[in-house]
Tab-separated table of C-alpha atoms (C1' of nucleotides) in Angstrom:
chain	number	residue	atom	x	y	z
W	1	MET	CA	24.365	-49.119	-18.363
W	2	THR	CA	22.664	-46.282	-19.903
W	3	ILE	CA	22.624	-42.763	-18.145
W	4	SER	CA	18.783	-42.954	-17.614
W	5	GLU	CA	19.385	-46.205	-15.885
W	6	VAL	CA	22.050	-45.058	-13.699
W	7	ALA	CA	19.852	-41.847	-13.028
W	8	GLU	CA	16.848	-44.223	-11.814
W	9	ARG	CA	19.261	-46.076	-9.717
W	10	TYR	CA	20.543	-43.713	-7.771
W	11	GLY	CA	17.564	-41.078	-7.905
W	12	LEU	CA	19.421	-38.353	-9.879
W	13	THR	CA	18.605	-37.167	-13.136
W	14	PRO	CA	20.408	-37.641	-16.417
W	15	ASP	CA	21.251	-33.864	-16.736
W	16	THR	CA	22.787	-34.021	-13.249
W	17	LEU	CA	24.922	-36.938	-13.838
W	18	ARG	CA	26.064	-35.415	-17.254
W	19	TYR	CA	26.824	-32.146	-15.031
W	20	TYR	CA	28.783	-34.221	-12.457
W	21	GLU	CA	31.081	-35.597	-15.213
W	22	ARG	CA	31.304	-32.230	-16.699
W	23	ALA	CA	32.208	-30.692	-13.562
W	24	GLY	CA	34.800	-33.608	-12.976
W	25	LEU	CA	32.990	-35.072	-9.850
W	26	ILE	CA	33.298	-38.314	-11.360
W	27	PRO	CA	35.870	-39.501	-13.872
W	28	PRO	CA	35.181	-39.676	-17.602
W	29	VAL	CA	32.384	-42.323	-18.243
W	30	PRO	CA	33.373	-44.878	-21.026
W	31	ARG	CA	31.285	-44.328	-24.089
W	32	THR	CA	29.883	-46.719	-27.170
W	33	GLU	CA	31.046	-46.374	-30.587
W	34	GLY	CA	28.224	-44.070	-30.983
W	35	GLY	CA	29.472	-41.819	-28.242
W	36	GLN	CA	26.692	-42.528	-25.812
W	37	ARG	CA	27.875	-42.987	-22.226
W	38	ASP	CA	28.030	-46.588	-21.101
W	39	TYR	CA	28.527	-46.621	-17.495
W	40	THR	CA	30.569	-49.429	-15.871
W	41	GLU	CA	30.164	-50.832	-12.284
W	42	GLU	CA	33.052	-48.686	-11.287
W	43	SER	CA	31.566	-45.761	-12.895
W	44	CYS	CA	28.374	-46.434	-10.718
W	45	ARG	CA	30.490	-46.536	-7.670
W	46	TRP	CA	31.781	-43.019	-8.471
W	47	VAL	CA	28.366	-41.753	-8.936
W	48	GLU	CA	27.139	-43.099	-5.525
W	49	PHE	CA	30.161	-41.542	-4.019
W	50	ALA	CA	29.646	-38.341	-5.495
W	51	LYS	CA	26.045	-38.439	-4.387
W	52	CYS	CA	26.652	-39.290	-1.049
W	53	MET	CA	29.250	-36.466	-0.517
W	54	ARG	CA	27.309	-33.853	-2.316
W	55	GLY	CA	24.210	-34.921	-0.265
W	56	ALA	CA	26.251	-34.177	2.971
W	57	GLY	CA	27.194	-30.652	1.430
W	58	LEU	CA	30.968	-31.239	0.252
W	59	PRO	CA	31.646	-28.593	-2.274
W	60	VAL	CA	31.844	-29.938	-6.070
W	61	GLU	CA	35.112	-28.190	-6.404
W	62	ALA	CA	36.611	-30.104	-3.482
W	63	LEU	CA	35.362	-33.414	-4.954
W	64	ALA	CA	36.460	-32.215	-8.548
W	65	GLU	CA	39.940	-31.936	-7.077
W	66	TYR	CA	39.789	-35.164	-5.244
W	67	VAL	CA	38.934	-37.012	-8.348
W	68	ALA	CA	41.462	-35.174	-10.700
W	69	LEU	CA	44.171	-36.431	-8.155
W	70	PHE	CA	42.873	-40.127	-8.320
W	71	CYS	CA	42.981	-40.172	-12.067
W	72	GLN	CA	46.712	-39.115	-11.753
W	73	GLY	CA	47.704	-41.925	-9.936
W	74	ASP	CA	49.193	-43.471	-6.798
W	75	ALA	CA	51.569	-40.560	-6.228
W	76	THR	CA	48.719	-38.310	-5.269
W	77	ALA	CA	47.474	-40.221	-2.449
W	78	PRO	CA	48.736	-37.861	0.322
W	79	ALA	CA	47.172	-34.731	-1.422
W	80	ARG	CA	44.029	-36.864	-1.646
W	81	LEU	CA	44.251	-37.650	1.895
W	82	ALA	CA	44.835	-34.027	2.854
W	83	ILE	CA	41.396	-33.317	1.022
W	84	LEU	CA	39.585	-35.982	2.501
W	85	ARG	CA	40.869	-34.730	6.026
W	86	GLU	CA	40.025	-31.059	5.450
W	87	GLN	CA	36.625	-31.793	4.130
W	88	ARG	CA	36.001	-34.317	7.449
W	89	GLU	CA	36.849	-31.353	9.729
W	90	LEU	CA	34.579	-28.936	7.840
W	91	LEU	CA	31.783	-31.351	7.900
W	92	ALA	CA	32.316	-32.265	11.651
W	93	ALA	CA	32.485	-28.413	12.430
W	94	ARG	CA	29.146	-27.981	10.420
W	95	MET	CA	27.412	-30.781	12.128
W	96	ALA	CA	28.511	-29.235	15.646
W	97	ASP	CA	26.831	-26.145	14.541
W	98	MET	CA	23.850	-28.024	13.671
W	99	GLN	CA	23.739	-30.048	16.702
W	100	ALA	CA	23.655	-26.762	18.607
W	101	THR	CA	20.755	-25.542	16.682
W	102	LEU	CA	19.006	-28.539	16.852
W	103	ASP	CA	19.336	-28.561	20.855
W	104	ARG	CA	17.942	-24.836	20.552
W	105	LEU	CA	15.134	-25.885	18.450
W	106	ASP	CA	14.014	-28.660	20.862
W	107	PHE	CA	13.985	-26.326	23.835
W	108	LYS	CA	11.664	-23.958	22.089
W	109	ILE	CA	9.490	-26.614	20.952
W	110	ALA	CA	9.370	-27.676	24.447
W	111	ARG	CA	8.442	-24.258	25.615
W	112	TYR	CA	5.689	-24.005	22.860
W	113	ASP	CA	4.413	-27.088	24.228
W	114	ALA	CA	4.390	-26.161	27.560
W	115	ILE	CA	2.156	-23.162	27.049
W	116	LEU	CA	-0.038	-24.827	24.053
W	117	LEU	CA	-0.784	-28.056	25.286
W	118	PRO	CA	-2.348	-26.909	28.630
W	119	ARG	CA	-4.679	-24.841	26.578
W	120	GLU	CA	-5.536	-27.904	24.140
W	121	GLN	CA	-6.355	-29.967	27.082
W	122	GLU	CA	-8.440	-27.477	28.757
W	123	LEU	CA	-10.375	-27.027	25.445
W	124	ALA	CA	-10.765	-30.618	25.006
W	125	ALA	CA	-12.029	-31.070	28.569
W	126	THR	CA	-14.577	-28.242	27.744
W	127	ILE	CA	-15.969	-29.917	24.526
W	128	ALA	CA	-16.144	-33.127	26.677
W	129	ALA	CA	-18.304	-31.475	29.218
W	130	ASN	CA	-20.632	-29.951	26.626
W	131	ALA	CA	-21.141	-33.249	25.090
W	132	GLN	CA	-22.133	-34.769	28.307
W	133	ARG	CA	-24.626	-32.141	28.852
W	134	ALA	CA	-26.037	-32.508	25.598
W	135	ASP	CA	-26.228	-36.392	26.313
W	136	ARG	CA	-28.961	-36.000	29.066
O	1	MET	CA	23.009	0.795	18.128
O	2	THR	CA	24.218	1.265	14.586
O	3	ILE	CA	23.950	-1.283	11.804
O	4	SER	CA	27.627	-1.689	11.407
O	5	GLU	CA	28.043	-2.068	15.312
O	6	VAL	CA	25.598	-4.987	15.113
O	7	ALA	CA	27.410	-6.461	12.335
O	8	GLU	CA	30.490	-6.487	14.018
O	9	ARG	CA	29.004	-7.963	17.069
O	10	TYR	CA	27.458	-10.992	15.205
O	11	GLY	CA	29.963	-11.230	12.391
O	12	LEU	CA	27.664	-10.277	9.642
O	13	THR	CA	27.962	-7.608	6.982
O	14	PRO	CA	25.727	-4.572	7.148
O	15	ASP	CA	24.504	-5.673	3.800
O	16	THR	CA	23.561	-8.926	5.281
O	17	LEU	CA	21.555	-7.327	8.089
O	18	ARG	CA	19.757	-4.996	5.582
O	19	TYR	CA	18.795	-8.060	3.489
O	20	TYR	CA	17.515	-10.152	6.614
O	21	GLU	CA	15.319	-7.460	7.353
O	22	ARG	CA	14.251	-6.880	3.811
O	23	ALA	CA	13.561	-10.625	3.712
O	24	GLY	CA	11.634	-10.703	6.708
O	25	LEU	CA	14.145	-12.656	8.592
O	26	ILE	CA	13.948	-10.157	11.481
O	27	PRO	CA	10.919	-7.930	12.365
O	28	PRO	CA	11.526	-4.292	11.195
O	29	VAL	CA	14.298	-2.612	13.134
O	30	PRO	CA	13.343	0.784	15.015
O	31	ARG	CA	14.718	3.950	13.026
O	32	THR	CA	16.003	7.342	14.402
O	33	GLU	CA	14.179	10.453	13.185
O	34	GLY	CA	16.656	10.669	10.318
O	35	GLY	CA	15.444	7.236	9.091
O	36	GLN	CA	18.572	5.366	10.178
O	37	ARG	CA	18.368	1.855	11.945
O	38	ASP	CA	18.676	1.733	15.547
O	39	TYR	CA	18.823	-1.602	16.992
O	40	THR	CA	17.416	-2.463	20.292
O	41	GLU	CA	18.317	-5.212	22.389
O	42	GLU	CA	15.495	-7.190	21.106
O	43	SER	CA	16.679	-6.511	17.447
O	44	CYS	CA	19.746	-7.913	18.641
O	45	ARG	CA	18.052	-11.227	19.800
O	46	TRP	CA	16.469	-11.883	16.663
O	47	VAL	CA	19.541	-11.156	14.764
O	48	GLU	CA	21.350	-13.830	16.991
O	49	PHE	CA	18.373	-16.083	16.221
O	50	ALA	CA	18.365	-15.586	12.410
O	51	LYS	CA	22.216	-15.909	12.425
O	52	CYS	CA	22.121	-19.337	14.151
O	53	MET	CA	18.921	-20.650	12.201
O	54	ARG	CA	20.748	-19.626	8.857
O	55	GLY	CA	23.997	-21.080	10.078
O	56	ALA	CA	22.364	-24.301	10.390
O	57	GLY	CA	20.937	-24.062	7.075
O	58	LEU	CA	16.988	-23.432	7.780
O	59	PRO	CA	15.824	-21.687	4.605
O	60	VAL	CA	15.224	-18.120	4.737
O	61	GLU	CA	11.559	-18.521	3.573
O	62	ALA	CA	10.778	-20.577	6.660
O	63	LEU	CA	12.443	-18.208	9.006
O	64	ALA	CA	10.255	-15.300	7.376
O	65	GLU	CA	7.377	-17.241	7.870
O	66	TYR	CA	7.819	-17.835	11.556
O	67	VAL	CA	8.616	-13.965	12.106
O	68	ALA	CA	5.721	-12.955	10.040
O	69	LEU	CA	3.503	-15.256	12.246
O	70	PHE	CA	5.385	-13.960	15.294
O	71	CYS	CA	4.494	-10.313	14.514
O	72	GLN	CA	0.631	-11.284	14.106
O	73	GLY	CA	0.653	-12.096	17.828
O	74	ASP	CA	-0.228	-15.116	20.488
O	75	ALA	CA	-2.821	-16.555	17.982
O	76	THR	CA	-0.358	-18.008	15.718
O	77	ALA	CA	1.602	-19.654	18.234
O	78	PRO	CA	0.442	-23.151	17.089
O	79	ALA	CA	1.315	-22.127	13.425
O	80	ARG	CA	4.888	-21.208	14.466
O	81	LEU	CA	5.168	-24.406	16.404
O	82	ALA	CA	4.317	-26.549	13.393
O	83	ILE	CA	7.290	-24.634	11.542
O	84	LEU	CA	9.678	-25.221	14.229
O	85	ARG	CA	8.734	-28.831	14.365
O	86	GLU	CA	9.025	-29.369	10.718
O	87	GLN	CA	12.219	-27.578	10.344
O	88	ARG	CA	13.397	-29.608	13.511
O	89	GLU	CA	12.720	-32.586	11.499
O	90	LEU	CA	14.319	-31.703	8.329
O	91	LEU	CA	17.547	-30.525	10.096
O	92	ALA	CA	17.750	-34.006	12.150
O	93	ALA	CA	17.259	-36.047	8.869
O	94	ARG	CA	20.119	-33.847	7.286
O	95	MET	CA	22.220	-34.376	10.138
O	96	ALA	CA	21.881	-38.190	9.986
O	97	ASP	CA	22.737	-38.102	6.506
O	98	MET	CA	25.771	-36.157	7.043
O	99	GLN	CA	26.868	-38.362	10.105
O	100	ALA	CA	26.632	-41.417	7.562
O	101	THR	CA	29.173	-39.641	5.422
O	102	LEU	CA	31.308	-38.580	8.132
O	103	ASP	CA	31.631	-42.091	9.184
O	104	ARG	CA	32.332	-43.043	5.636
O	105	LEU	CA	35.028	-40.314	5.348
O	106	ASP	CA	36.673	-41.372	8.642
O	107	PHE	CA	36.651	-44.995	7.321
O	108	LYS	CA	38.318	-43.840	4.001
O	109	ILE	CA	40.855	-41.650	5.690
O	110	ALA	CA	41.754	-44.763	8.167
O	111	ARG	CA	42.560	-46.703	4.810
O	112	TYR	CA	44.461	-44.017	3.493
O	113	ASP	CA	46.531	-43.906	6.590
O	114	ALA	CA	46.730	-47.546	6.705
O	115	ILE	CA	48.585	-47.541	3.376
O	116	LEU	CA	50.546	-44.052	3.605
O	117	LEU	CA	51.879	-44.323	7.246
O	118	PRO	CA	54.014	-47.163	7.052
O	119	ARG	CA	55.595	-45.830	3.809
O	120	GLU	CA	56.405	-42.562	5.683
O	121	GLN	CA	57.908	-44.389	8.601
O	122	GLU	CA	59.811	-46.375	6.099
O	123	LEU	CA	61.275	-43.078	4.632
O	124	ALA	CA	61.947	-41.663	7.880
O	125	ALA	CA	63.814	-44.750	9.078
O	126	THR	CA	65.779	-44.490	5.808
O	127	ILE	CA	66.684	-40.908	6.530
O	128	ALA	CA	67.625	-41.977	10.043
O	129	ALA	CA	69.950	-44.516	9.004
O	130	ASN	CA	71.711	-42.260	6.672
O	131	ALA	CA	72.132	-39.678	9.041
O	132	GLN	CA	73.845	-42.228	11.325
O	133	ARG	CA	75.870	-43.031	8.724
O	134	ALA	CA	76.943	-39.655	8.105
O	135	ASP	CA	77.789	-39.216	11.897
O	136	ARG	CA	80.735	-41.467	11.461
B	1	DA	C1'	13.896	-47.787	-44.173
B	2	DT	C1'	11.694	-45.042	-41.114
B	3	DT	C1'	9.691	-43.740	-37.005
B	4	DT	C1'	10.071	-42.666	-32.441
B	5	DG	C1'	12.354	-42.444	-28.009
B	6	DA	C1'	16.827	-41.907	-25.556
B	7	DC	C1'	21.181	-39.844	-26.119
B	8	DC	C1'	24.681	-36.108	-27.465
B	9	DT	C1'	26.904	-31.086	-26.797
B	10	DG	C1'	27.198	-26.310	-25.578
B	11	DG	C1'	25.241	-22.831	-23.791
B	12	DA	C1'	21.669	-20.287	-21.505
B	13	DG	C1'	18.285	-20.112	-17.415
B	14	DT	C1'	17.230	-20.576	-12.622
B	15	DC	C1'	17.278	-20.780	-7.748
B	16	DA	C1'	18.657	-19.371	-2.737
B	17	DA	C1'	21.153	-16.348	-0.510
B	18	DC	C1'	23.741	-13.096	-0.535
B	19	DT	C1'	26.889	-8.786	-2.303
B	20	DC	C1'	27.572	-4.960	-4.567
B	21	DC	C1'	26.780	-0.349	-6.325
B	22	DA	C1'	25.013	4.333	-7.748
B	23	DG	C1'	22.897	8.214	-6.108
B	24	DG	C1'	21.206	10.705	-2.352
B	25	DT	C1'	20.673	11.543	3.067
B	26	DT	C1'	22.552	11.892	8.016
B	27	DG	C1'	25.566	12.782	11.939
B	28	DT	C1'	29.751	13.883	13.724
B	29	DA	C1'	34.116	15.906	14.104
B	30	DT	C1'	36.883	20.211	12.947
M	1	DA	C1'	30.116	25.808	8.153
M	2	DT	C1'	32.151	22.167	5.925
M	3	DA	C1'	33.873	18.024	5.219
M	4	DC	C1'	33.480	13.057	5.341
M	5	DA	C1'	32.384	8.826	6.986
M	6	DA	C1'	28.425	6.010	7.636
M	7	DC	C1'	23.936	5.288	6.610
M	8	DC	C1'	19.814	4.981	3.361
M	9	DT	C1'	17.101	2.710	-0.896
M	10	DG	C1'	16.047	0.240	-5.074
M	11	DG	C1'	18.036	-2.500	-7.874
M	12	DA	C1'	21.693	-5.272	-10.407
M	13	DG	C1'	25.326	-8.726	-10.136
M	14	DT	C1'	27.555	-12.863	-8.093
M	15	DT	C1'	28.109	-17.863	-6.742
M	16	DG	C1'	27.397	-22.485	-6.482
M	17	DA	C1'	25.086	-26.144	-8.003
M	18	DC	C1'	22.124	-27.669	-10.698
M	19	DT	C1'	18.314	-27.737	-14.653
M	20	DC	C1'	16.503	-26.815	-19.093
M	21	DC	C1'	16.702	-26.276	-24.109
M	22	DA	C1'	17.902	-25.945	-28.813
M	23	DG	C1'	19.690	-28.670	-32.661
M	24	DG	C1'	21.688	-32.498	-34.064
M	25	DT	C1'	23.019	-38.017	-33.579
M	26	DC	C1'	21.991	-42.916	-32.483
M	27	DA	C1'	19.619	-47.119	-31.560
M	28	DA	C1'	15.537	-50.365	-30.943
M	29	DA	C1'	11.162	-51.829	-33.267
M	30	DT	C1'	7.882	-51.618	-37.015
DNA sequence: ATTTGACCTGGAGTCAACTCCAGGTTGTAT
DNA sequence: ATACAACCTGGAGTTGACTCCAGGTCAAAT
């Protein structure tokens, strides 16, 4: 599969895919004789994984470390697990933070609504009353 | 309150506080005659709000817009509410994304555990057996 | 065989959000 | 009165993660 096909498939740009490979976010992609990237299904799975993890904000560096270990074989499984565990905790912590902020936003929005909605209804009532008067 | 006291209180640096003010993330802080910042309790509430929102990843620009509107008075309340609503939705969407990734990480970690834990137990058993043999 | 579009690399540029610095002023403790 | 720490501003530098570009190669269609 060509780079632009993969880019299309995952909603990334070819530039980003090349960057991910250079940065070690995905293992080296196989090449044609001419030297052009020829993504396999496995390459695609890595791309999808990288996209997902990056989307959640895992740092490029941590993912690159994970991939580097992966490429070094089975013996690195414990180290890889340690990275996953650490990033999982960091992610959960960030989410907890965000949840608290979300709650706070909801609270604030509810307060704005409490103040603004009555005003709007009042306004709507006035308009309706005027319309009725105009009807006669 | 001086800038470094406020920085201390909220775990930010004076530089960041000055940046927040310059960027409009908080309204202008009152000054002493000499021109040095003298944070009031209200300034502090803004700082805390900015810290919380930034911690959840709300963009500086959106917050600055919110603050600018706030400083323009009551008539801007609907516009402020619109910003809060939009940022709330964006935040919720990001969290949903992160939750999916968190689930995926948990799944992956469980698989690593399933493969690695038995090995470790086996190793521990071997060590225990050797120790027992050495006891005699 | 040639055009034309996609691909390549290495490196520079951009963006958001800080972070640091130089050169100068203010405030406090001796 | 004099240090000397903390503060000020405007502007430059840094970091992480892309994004773009120049100059050249590869490949599919005429």
